[in-house]
Short mmCIF file of C-alpha atoms in Angstrom, two decimals:
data_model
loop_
_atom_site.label_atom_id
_atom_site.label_comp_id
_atom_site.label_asym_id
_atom_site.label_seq_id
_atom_site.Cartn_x
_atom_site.Cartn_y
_atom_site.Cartn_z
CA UNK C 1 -45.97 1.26 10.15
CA UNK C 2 -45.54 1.23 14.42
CA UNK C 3 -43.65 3.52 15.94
CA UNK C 4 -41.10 0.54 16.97
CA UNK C 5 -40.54 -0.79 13.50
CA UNK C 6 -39.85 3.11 12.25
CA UNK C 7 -36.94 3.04 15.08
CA UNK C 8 -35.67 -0.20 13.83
CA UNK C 9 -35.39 1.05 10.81
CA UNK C 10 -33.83 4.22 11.53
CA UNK C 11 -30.72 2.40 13.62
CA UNK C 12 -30.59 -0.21 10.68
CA UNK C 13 -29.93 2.58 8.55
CA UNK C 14 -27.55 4.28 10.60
CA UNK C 15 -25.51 0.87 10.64
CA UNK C 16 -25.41 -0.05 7.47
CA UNK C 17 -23.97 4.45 7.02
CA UNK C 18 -21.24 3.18 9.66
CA UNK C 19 -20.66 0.33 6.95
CA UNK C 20 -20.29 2.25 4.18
CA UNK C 21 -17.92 4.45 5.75
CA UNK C 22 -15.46 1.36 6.68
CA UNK C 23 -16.33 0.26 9.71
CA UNK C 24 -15.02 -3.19 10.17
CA UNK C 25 -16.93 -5.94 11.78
CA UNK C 26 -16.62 -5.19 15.68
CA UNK C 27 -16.70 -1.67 15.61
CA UNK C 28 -20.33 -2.30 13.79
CA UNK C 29 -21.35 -4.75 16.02
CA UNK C 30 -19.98 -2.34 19.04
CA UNK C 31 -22.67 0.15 17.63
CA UNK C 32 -24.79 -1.74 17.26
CA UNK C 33 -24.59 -3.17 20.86
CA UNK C 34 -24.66 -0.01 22.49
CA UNK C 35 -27.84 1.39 20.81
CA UNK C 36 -29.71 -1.70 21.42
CA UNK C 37 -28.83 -0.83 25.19
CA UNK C 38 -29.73 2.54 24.78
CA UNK C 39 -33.24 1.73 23.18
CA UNK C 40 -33.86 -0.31 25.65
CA UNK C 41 -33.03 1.99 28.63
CA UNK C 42 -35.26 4.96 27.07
CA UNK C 43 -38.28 2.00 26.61
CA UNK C 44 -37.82 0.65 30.30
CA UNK C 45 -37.20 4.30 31.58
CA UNK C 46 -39.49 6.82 29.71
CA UNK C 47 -41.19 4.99 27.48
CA UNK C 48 -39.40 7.10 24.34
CA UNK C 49 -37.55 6.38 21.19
CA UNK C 50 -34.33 8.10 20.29
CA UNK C 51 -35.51 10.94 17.85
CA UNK C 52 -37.91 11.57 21.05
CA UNK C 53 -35.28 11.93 23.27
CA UNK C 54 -34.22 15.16 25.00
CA UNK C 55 -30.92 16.24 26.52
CA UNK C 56 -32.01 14.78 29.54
CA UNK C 57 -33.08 11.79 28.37
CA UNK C 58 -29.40 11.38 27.21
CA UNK C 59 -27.74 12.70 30.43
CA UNK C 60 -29.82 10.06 32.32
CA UNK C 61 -28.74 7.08 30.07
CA UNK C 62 -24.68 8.96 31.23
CA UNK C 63 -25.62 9.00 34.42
CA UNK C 64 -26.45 5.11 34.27
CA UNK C 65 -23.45 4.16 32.53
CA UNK C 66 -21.41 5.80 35.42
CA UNK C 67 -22.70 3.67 38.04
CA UNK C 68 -21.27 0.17 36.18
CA UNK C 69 -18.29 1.26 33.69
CA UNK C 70 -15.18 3.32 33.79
CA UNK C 71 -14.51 7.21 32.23
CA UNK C 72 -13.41 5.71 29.03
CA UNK C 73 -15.96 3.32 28.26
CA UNK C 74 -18.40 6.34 29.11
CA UNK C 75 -17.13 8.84 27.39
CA UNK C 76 -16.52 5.97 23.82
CA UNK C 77 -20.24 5.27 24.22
CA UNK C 78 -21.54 8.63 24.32
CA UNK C 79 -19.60 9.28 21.16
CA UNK C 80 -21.08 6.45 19.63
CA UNK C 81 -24.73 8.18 20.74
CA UNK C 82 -23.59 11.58 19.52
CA UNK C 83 -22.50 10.13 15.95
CA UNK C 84 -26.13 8.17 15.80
CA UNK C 85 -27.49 11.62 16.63
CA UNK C 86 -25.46 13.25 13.80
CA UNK C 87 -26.75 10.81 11.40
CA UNK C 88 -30.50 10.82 12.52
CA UNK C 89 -30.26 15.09 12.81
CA UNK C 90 -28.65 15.01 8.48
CA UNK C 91 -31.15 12.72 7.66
CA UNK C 92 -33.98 14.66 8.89
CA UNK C 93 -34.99 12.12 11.40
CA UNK C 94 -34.49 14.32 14.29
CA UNK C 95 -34.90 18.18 14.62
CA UNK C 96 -31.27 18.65 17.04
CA UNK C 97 -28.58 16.29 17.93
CA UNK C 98 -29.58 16.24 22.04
CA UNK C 99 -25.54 14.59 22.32
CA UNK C 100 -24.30 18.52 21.82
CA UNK C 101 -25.09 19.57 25.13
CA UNK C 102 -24.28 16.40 26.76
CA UNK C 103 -21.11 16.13 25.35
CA UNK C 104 -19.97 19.37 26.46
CA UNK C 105 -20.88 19.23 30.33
CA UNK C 106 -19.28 15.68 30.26
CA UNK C 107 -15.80 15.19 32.29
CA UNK C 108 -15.29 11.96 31.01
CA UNK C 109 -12.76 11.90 28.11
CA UNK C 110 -11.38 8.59 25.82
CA UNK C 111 -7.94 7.63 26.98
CA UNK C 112 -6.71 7.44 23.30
CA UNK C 113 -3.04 6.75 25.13
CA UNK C 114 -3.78 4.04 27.49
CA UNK C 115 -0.80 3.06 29.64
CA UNK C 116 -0.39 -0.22 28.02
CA UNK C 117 1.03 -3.78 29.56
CA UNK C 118 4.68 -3.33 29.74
CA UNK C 119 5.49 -6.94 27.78
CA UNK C 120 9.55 -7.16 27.52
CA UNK C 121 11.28 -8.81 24.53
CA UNK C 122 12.55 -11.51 26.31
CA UNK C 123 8.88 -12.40 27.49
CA UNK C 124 7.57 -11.65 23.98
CA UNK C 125 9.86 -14.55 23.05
CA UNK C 126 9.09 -16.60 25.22
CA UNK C 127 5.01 -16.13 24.59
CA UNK C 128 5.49 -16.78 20.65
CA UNK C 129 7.89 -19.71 21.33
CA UNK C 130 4.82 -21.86 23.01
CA UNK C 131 3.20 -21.28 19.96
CA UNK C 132 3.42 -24.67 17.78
CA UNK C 133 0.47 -24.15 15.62
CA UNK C 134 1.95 -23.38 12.04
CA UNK C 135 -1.23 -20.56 11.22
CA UNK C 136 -1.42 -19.08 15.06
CA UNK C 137 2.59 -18.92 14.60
CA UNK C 138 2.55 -17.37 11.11
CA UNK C 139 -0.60 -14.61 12.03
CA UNK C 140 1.00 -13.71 15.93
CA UNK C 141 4.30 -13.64 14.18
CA UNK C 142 3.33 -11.45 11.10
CA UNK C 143 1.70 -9.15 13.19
CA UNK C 144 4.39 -8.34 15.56
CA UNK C 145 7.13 -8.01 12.87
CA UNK C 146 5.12 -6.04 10.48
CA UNK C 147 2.43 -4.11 12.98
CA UNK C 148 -0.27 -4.69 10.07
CA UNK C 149 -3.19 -4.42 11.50
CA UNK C 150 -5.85 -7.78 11.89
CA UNK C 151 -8.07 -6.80 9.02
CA UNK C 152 -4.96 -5.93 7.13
CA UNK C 153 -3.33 -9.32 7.96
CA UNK C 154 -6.86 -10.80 6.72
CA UNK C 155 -7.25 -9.33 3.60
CA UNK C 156 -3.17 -10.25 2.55
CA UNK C 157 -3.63 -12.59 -0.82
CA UNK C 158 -0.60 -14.81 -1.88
CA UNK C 159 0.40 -12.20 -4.56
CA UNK C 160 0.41 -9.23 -1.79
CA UNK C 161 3.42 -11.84 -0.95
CA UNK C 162 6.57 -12.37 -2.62
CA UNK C 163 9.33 -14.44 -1.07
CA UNK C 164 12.63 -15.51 -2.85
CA UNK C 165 12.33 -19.04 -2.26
CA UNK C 166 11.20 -21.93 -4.80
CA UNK C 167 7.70 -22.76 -2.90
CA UNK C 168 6.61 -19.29 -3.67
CA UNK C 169 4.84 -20.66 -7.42
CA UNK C 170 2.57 -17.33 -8.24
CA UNK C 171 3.70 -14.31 -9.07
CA UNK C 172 3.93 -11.39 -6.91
CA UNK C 173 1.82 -8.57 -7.76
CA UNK C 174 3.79 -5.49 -9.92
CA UNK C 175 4.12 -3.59 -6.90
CA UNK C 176 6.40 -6.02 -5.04
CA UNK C 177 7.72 -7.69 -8.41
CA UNK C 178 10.75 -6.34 -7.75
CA UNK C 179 11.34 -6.58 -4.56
CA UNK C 180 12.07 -10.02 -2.96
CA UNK C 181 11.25 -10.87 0.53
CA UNK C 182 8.37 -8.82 0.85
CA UNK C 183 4.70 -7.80 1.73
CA UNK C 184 2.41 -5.19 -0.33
CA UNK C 185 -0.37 -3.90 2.17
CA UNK C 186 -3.25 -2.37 -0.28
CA UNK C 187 -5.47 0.82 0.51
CA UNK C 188 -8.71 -0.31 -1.79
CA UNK C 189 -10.00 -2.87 0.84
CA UNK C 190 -13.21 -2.03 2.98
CA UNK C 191 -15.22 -3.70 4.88
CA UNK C 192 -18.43 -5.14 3.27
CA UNK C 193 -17.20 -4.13 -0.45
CA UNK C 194 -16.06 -6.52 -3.08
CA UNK C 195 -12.31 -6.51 -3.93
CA UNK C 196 -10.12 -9.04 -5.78
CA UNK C 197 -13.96 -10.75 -6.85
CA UNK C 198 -15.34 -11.75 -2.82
CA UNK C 199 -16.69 -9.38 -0.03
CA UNK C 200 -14.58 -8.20 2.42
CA UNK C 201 -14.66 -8.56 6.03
CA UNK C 202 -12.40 -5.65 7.34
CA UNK C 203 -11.37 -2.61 5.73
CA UNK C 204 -7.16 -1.46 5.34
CA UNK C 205 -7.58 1.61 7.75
CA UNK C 206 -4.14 3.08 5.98
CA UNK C 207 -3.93 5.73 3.55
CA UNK C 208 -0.91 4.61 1.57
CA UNK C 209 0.00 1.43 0.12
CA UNK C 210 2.82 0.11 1.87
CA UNK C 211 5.87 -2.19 1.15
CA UNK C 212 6.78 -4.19 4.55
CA UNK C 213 10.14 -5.75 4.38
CA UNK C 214 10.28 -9.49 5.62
CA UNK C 215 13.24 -10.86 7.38
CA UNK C 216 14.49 -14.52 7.27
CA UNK C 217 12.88 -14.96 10.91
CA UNK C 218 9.25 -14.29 9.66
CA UNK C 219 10.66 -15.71 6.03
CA UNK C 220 11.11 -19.24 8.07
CA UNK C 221 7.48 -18.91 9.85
CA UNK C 222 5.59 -18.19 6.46
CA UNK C 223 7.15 -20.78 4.55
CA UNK C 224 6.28 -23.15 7.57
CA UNK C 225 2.86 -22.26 7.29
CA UNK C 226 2.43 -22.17 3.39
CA UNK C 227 4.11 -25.82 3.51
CA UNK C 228 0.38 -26.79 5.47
CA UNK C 229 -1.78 -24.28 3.98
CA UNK C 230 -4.61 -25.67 3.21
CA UNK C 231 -5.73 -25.43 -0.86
CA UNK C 232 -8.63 -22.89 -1.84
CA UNK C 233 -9.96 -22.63 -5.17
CA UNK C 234 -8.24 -19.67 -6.04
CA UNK C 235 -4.81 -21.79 -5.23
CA UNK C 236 -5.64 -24.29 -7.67
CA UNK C 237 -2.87 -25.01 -10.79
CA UNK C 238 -5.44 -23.86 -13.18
CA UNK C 239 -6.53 -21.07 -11.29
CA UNK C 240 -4.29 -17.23 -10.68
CA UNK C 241 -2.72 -16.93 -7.57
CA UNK C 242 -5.73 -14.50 -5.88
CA UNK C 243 -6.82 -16.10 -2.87
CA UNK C 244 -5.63 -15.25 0.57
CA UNK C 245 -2.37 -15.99 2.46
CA UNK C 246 -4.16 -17.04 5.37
CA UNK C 247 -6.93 -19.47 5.57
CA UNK C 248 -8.41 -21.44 8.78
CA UNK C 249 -8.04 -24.84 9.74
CA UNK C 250 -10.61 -25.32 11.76
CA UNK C 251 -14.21 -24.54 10.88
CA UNK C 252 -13.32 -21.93 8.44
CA UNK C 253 -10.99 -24.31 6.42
CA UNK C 254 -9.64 -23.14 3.40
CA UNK C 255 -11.50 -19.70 4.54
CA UNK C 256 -9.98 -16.62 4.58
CA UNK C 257 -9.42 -15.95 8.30
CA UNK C 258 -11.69 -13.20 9.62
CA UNK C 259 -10.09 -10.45 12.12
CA UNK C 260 -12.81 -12.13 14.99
CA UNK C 261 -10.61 -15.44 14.45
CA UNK C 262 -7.40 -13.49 14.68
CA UNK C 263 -8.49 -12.02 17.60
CA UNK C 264 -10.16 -15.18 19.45
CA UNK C 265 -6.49 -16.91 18.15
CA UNK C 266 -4.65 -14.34 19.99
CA UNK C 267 -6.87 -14.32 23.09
CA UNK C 268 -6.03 -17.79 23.75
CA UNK C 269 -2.91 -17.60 24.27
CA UNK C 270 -2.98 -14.39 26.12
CA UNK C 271 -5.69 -15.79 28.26
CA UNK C 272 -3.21 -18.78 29.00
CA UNK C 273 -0.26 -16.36 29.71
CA UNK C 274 -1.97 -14.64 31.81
CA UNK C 275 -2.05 -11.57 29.38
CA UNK C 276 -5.83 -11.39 28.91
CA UNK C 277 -9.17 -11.03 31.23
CA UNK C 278 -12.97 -10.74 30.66
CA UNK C 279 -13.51 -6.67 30.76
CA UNK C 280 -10.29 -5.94 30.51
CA UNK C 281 -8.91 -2.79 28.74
CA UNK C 282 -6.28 -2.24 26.90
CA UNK C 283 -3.81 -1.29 29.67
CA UNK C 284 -4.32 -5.22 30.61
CA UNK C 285 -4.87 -7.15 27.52
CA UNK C 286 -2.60 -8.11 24.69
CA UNK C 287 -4.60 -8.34 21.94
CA UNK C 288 -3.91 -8.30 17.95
CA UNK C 289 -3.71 -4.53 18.08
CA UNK C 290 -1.26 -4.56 21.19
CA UNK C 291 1.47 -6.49 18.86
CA UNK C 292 0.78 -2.98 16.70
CA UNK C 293 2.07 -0.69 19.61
CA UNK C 294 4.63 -3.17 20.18
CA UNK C 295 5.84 -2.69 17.22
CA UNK C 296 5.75 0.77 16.55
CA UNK C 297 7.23 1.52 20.39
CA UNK C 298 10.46 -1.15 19.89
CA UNK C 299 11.37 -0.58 16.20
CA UNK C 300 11.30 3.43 17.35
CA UNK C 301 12.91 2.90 19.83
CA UNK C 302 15.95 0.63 17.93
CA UNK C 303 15.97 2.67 15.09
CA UNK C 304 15.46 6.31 16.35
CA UNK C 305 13.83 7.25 12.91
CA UNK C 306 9.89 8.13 13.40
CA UNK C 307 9.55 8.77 9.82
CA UNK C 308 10.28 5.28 8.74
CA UNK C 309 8.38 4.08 11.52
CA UNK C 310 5.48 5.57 10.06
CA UNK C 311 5.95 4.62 6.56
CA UNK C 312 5.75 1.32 7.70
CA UNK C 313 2.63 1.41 9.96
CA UNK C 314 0.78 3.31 6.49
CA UNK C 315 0.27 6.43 8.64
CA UNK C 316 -0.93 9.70 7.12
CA UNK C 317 2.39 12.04 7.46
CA UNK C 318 4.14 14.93 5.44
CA UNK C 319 5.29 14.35 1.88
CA UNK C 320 8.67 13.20 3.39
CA UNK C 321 6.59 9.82 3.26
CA UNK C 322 7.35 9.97 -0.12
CA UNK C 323 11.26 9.48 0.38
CA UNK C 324 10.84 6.06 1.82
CA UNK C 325 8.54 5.43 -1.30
CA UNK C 326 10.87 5.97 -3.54
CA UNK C 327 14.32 5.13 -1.95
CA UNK C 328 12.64 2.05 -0.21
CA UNK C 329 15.39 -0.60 -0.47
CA UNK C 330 18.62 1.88 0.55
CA UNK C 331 16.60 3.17 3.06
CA UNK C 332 13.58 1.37 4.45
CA UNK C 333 14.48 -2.07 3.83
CA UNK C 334 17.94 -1.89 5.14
CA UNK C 335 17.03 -0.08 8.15
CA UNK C 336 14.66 -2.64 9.03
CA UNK C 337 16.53 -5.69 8.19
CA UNK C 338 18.83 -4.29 10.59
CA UNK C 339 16.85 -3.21 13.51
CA UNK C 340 13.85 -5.30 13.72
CA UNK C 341 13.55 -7.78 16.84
CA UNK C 342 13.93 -11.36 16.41
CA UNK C 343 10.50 -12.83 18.78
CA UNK C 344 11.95 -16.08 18.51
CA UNK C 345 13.47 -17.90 21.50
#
């Protein structure tokens, strides 16, 4: 076997690790974009592989990626390096992890806060309101009254749904059985696994299931779409109720929607707004994940009550978690129904 179809190999492996451990779709493909670039900068530059490169092999490829991207987008990649080095140094493909020393004489730090857009209500309102599509409605919609994530928005099936309204004909799953007008956000999904019998295409990052209340605003918008939603075999009269909520229209139709659709969806209209550019960060772009800070900062902000808050975005938190759990509708629901933003014009 060559020395070039060992090093294949060896990142091939290290992807398919990333995989197993959750990664959804684009952060693989991010990975995997970024080490191709590396290879090819230690093949052009010193004729090497990665397990033959040295710390200053590394700080060269750093020193490259100064001259043509910014201190975050440095400092992201050479994590990405350092965790390929962590895998290839436990696996016994490489004697030391060369990203150690590199990573501590680095400046360069992630901006895991990024000053983000400043997007006001009133223009919020007027962005969804140009929306006419029933699906880009219901998914841009969803997302910024719930602040689900994309993947989490994918993997939604109709009984993760239950809405107290006659065109709702399956029944809810237990969880939500009893509790009308709302969405059940699962932990067990993960990217490249099988769940409810088909492989999934993004992973539920969360670490508790969550109950999201749904208010007659987003009530109106899903029922809209589920009035056009196209039929799948899993919706069929003879069939349960498992197949997703959200489906495309386009090429994908009667597909469930992959988090790459939600985001191209969302780009669009960003990009028409004036909301999105090529190579743009997040302190420029609105993107699915944006409506998620939106979220979190207004409904904070309205209801003064982090805990809940963080109930609802599934976040890892002290066992006072539990509270909202258990005393969801005196507590969560209500406080929702009346805080949460109306995004319609």
């Amino acid at each position: 076997m060559s020395e070039g179809r060992q090093e294949t190999n060896t990142v091939e492996y290290f992807l398919q690790d990333i995989e197993h451990h959750g990664r959804n779709e684009r952060t693989a493909a991010a990975y995997e974009r970024v080490l191709s670039d590396y290879e090819a900068f230690l093949t052009e530059r010193f004729e090497k592989t990665p397990p033959e490169a040295s710390y200053r092999d590394c700080m060269a490829w750093v020193h490259e990626l100064r001259t043509t991207h910014s201190e975050s987008t440095v400092a992201t990649y050479a994590s990405y390096l350092n965790r390929f080095y962590s895998y290839l140094e436990r696996v016994g493909h490489t004697d030391e992890n060369p990203m150690t020393v590199v990573l501590e004489e680095m400046n360069e730090s992630i901006e895991s806060n990024p000053t983000r857009r400043d997007v006001t209500l009133p223009e919020m309102r007027s962005f969804v309101g140009e929306i006419r599509h029933p699906l880009h409605r219901a998914i841009v919609t969803t997302l910024l009254k719930t602040g689900i994530r994309a993947g989490e928005l994918c993997n939604l099936d109709l009984i993760d749904l239950h809405l107290d309204h006659e065109a709702q004909t399956w029944q809810p799953r237990a969880h939500i059985a009893g509790r009308p007008d709302s969405l059940f956000i699962a932990t067990e999904h993960t990217y490249g696994r099988e769940s409810g019998g088909e492989r999934r295409t993004a992973s539920n990052k969360r670490k508790r299931e969550t109950v999201v209340p749904i208010d007659e605003e987003l009530k109106a918008v899903l029922l809209r779409w589920l009035a056009v939603r196209p039929d799948t075999p899993a919706s069929a009269p003879s069939a349960p109720a498992t197949g997703p909520l959200f489906v495309g229209t386009a090429d994908s139709w009667g597909e469930r929607l992959t988090p790459d659709i939600v985001h191209h969806v969302v780009e669009g209209y960003a990009r028409d707004r004036g909301w999105y550019r090529t190579g743009g960060g997040a302190a420029e772009n609105v993107t699915p994940h944006y409506f998620r800070h939106f979220f979190t900062t207004h409904l904070r902000d309205r209801t003064g009550d982090r805990g809940i808050v963080q109930y609802l975005r599934g976040d890892v938190a002290s066992d006072v978690i539990d509270t909202y759990t258990h005393n969801w509708g005196d507590r969560v629901r209500e406080t929702y129904l009346e805080h949460i933003y109306s995004v319609m014009p």
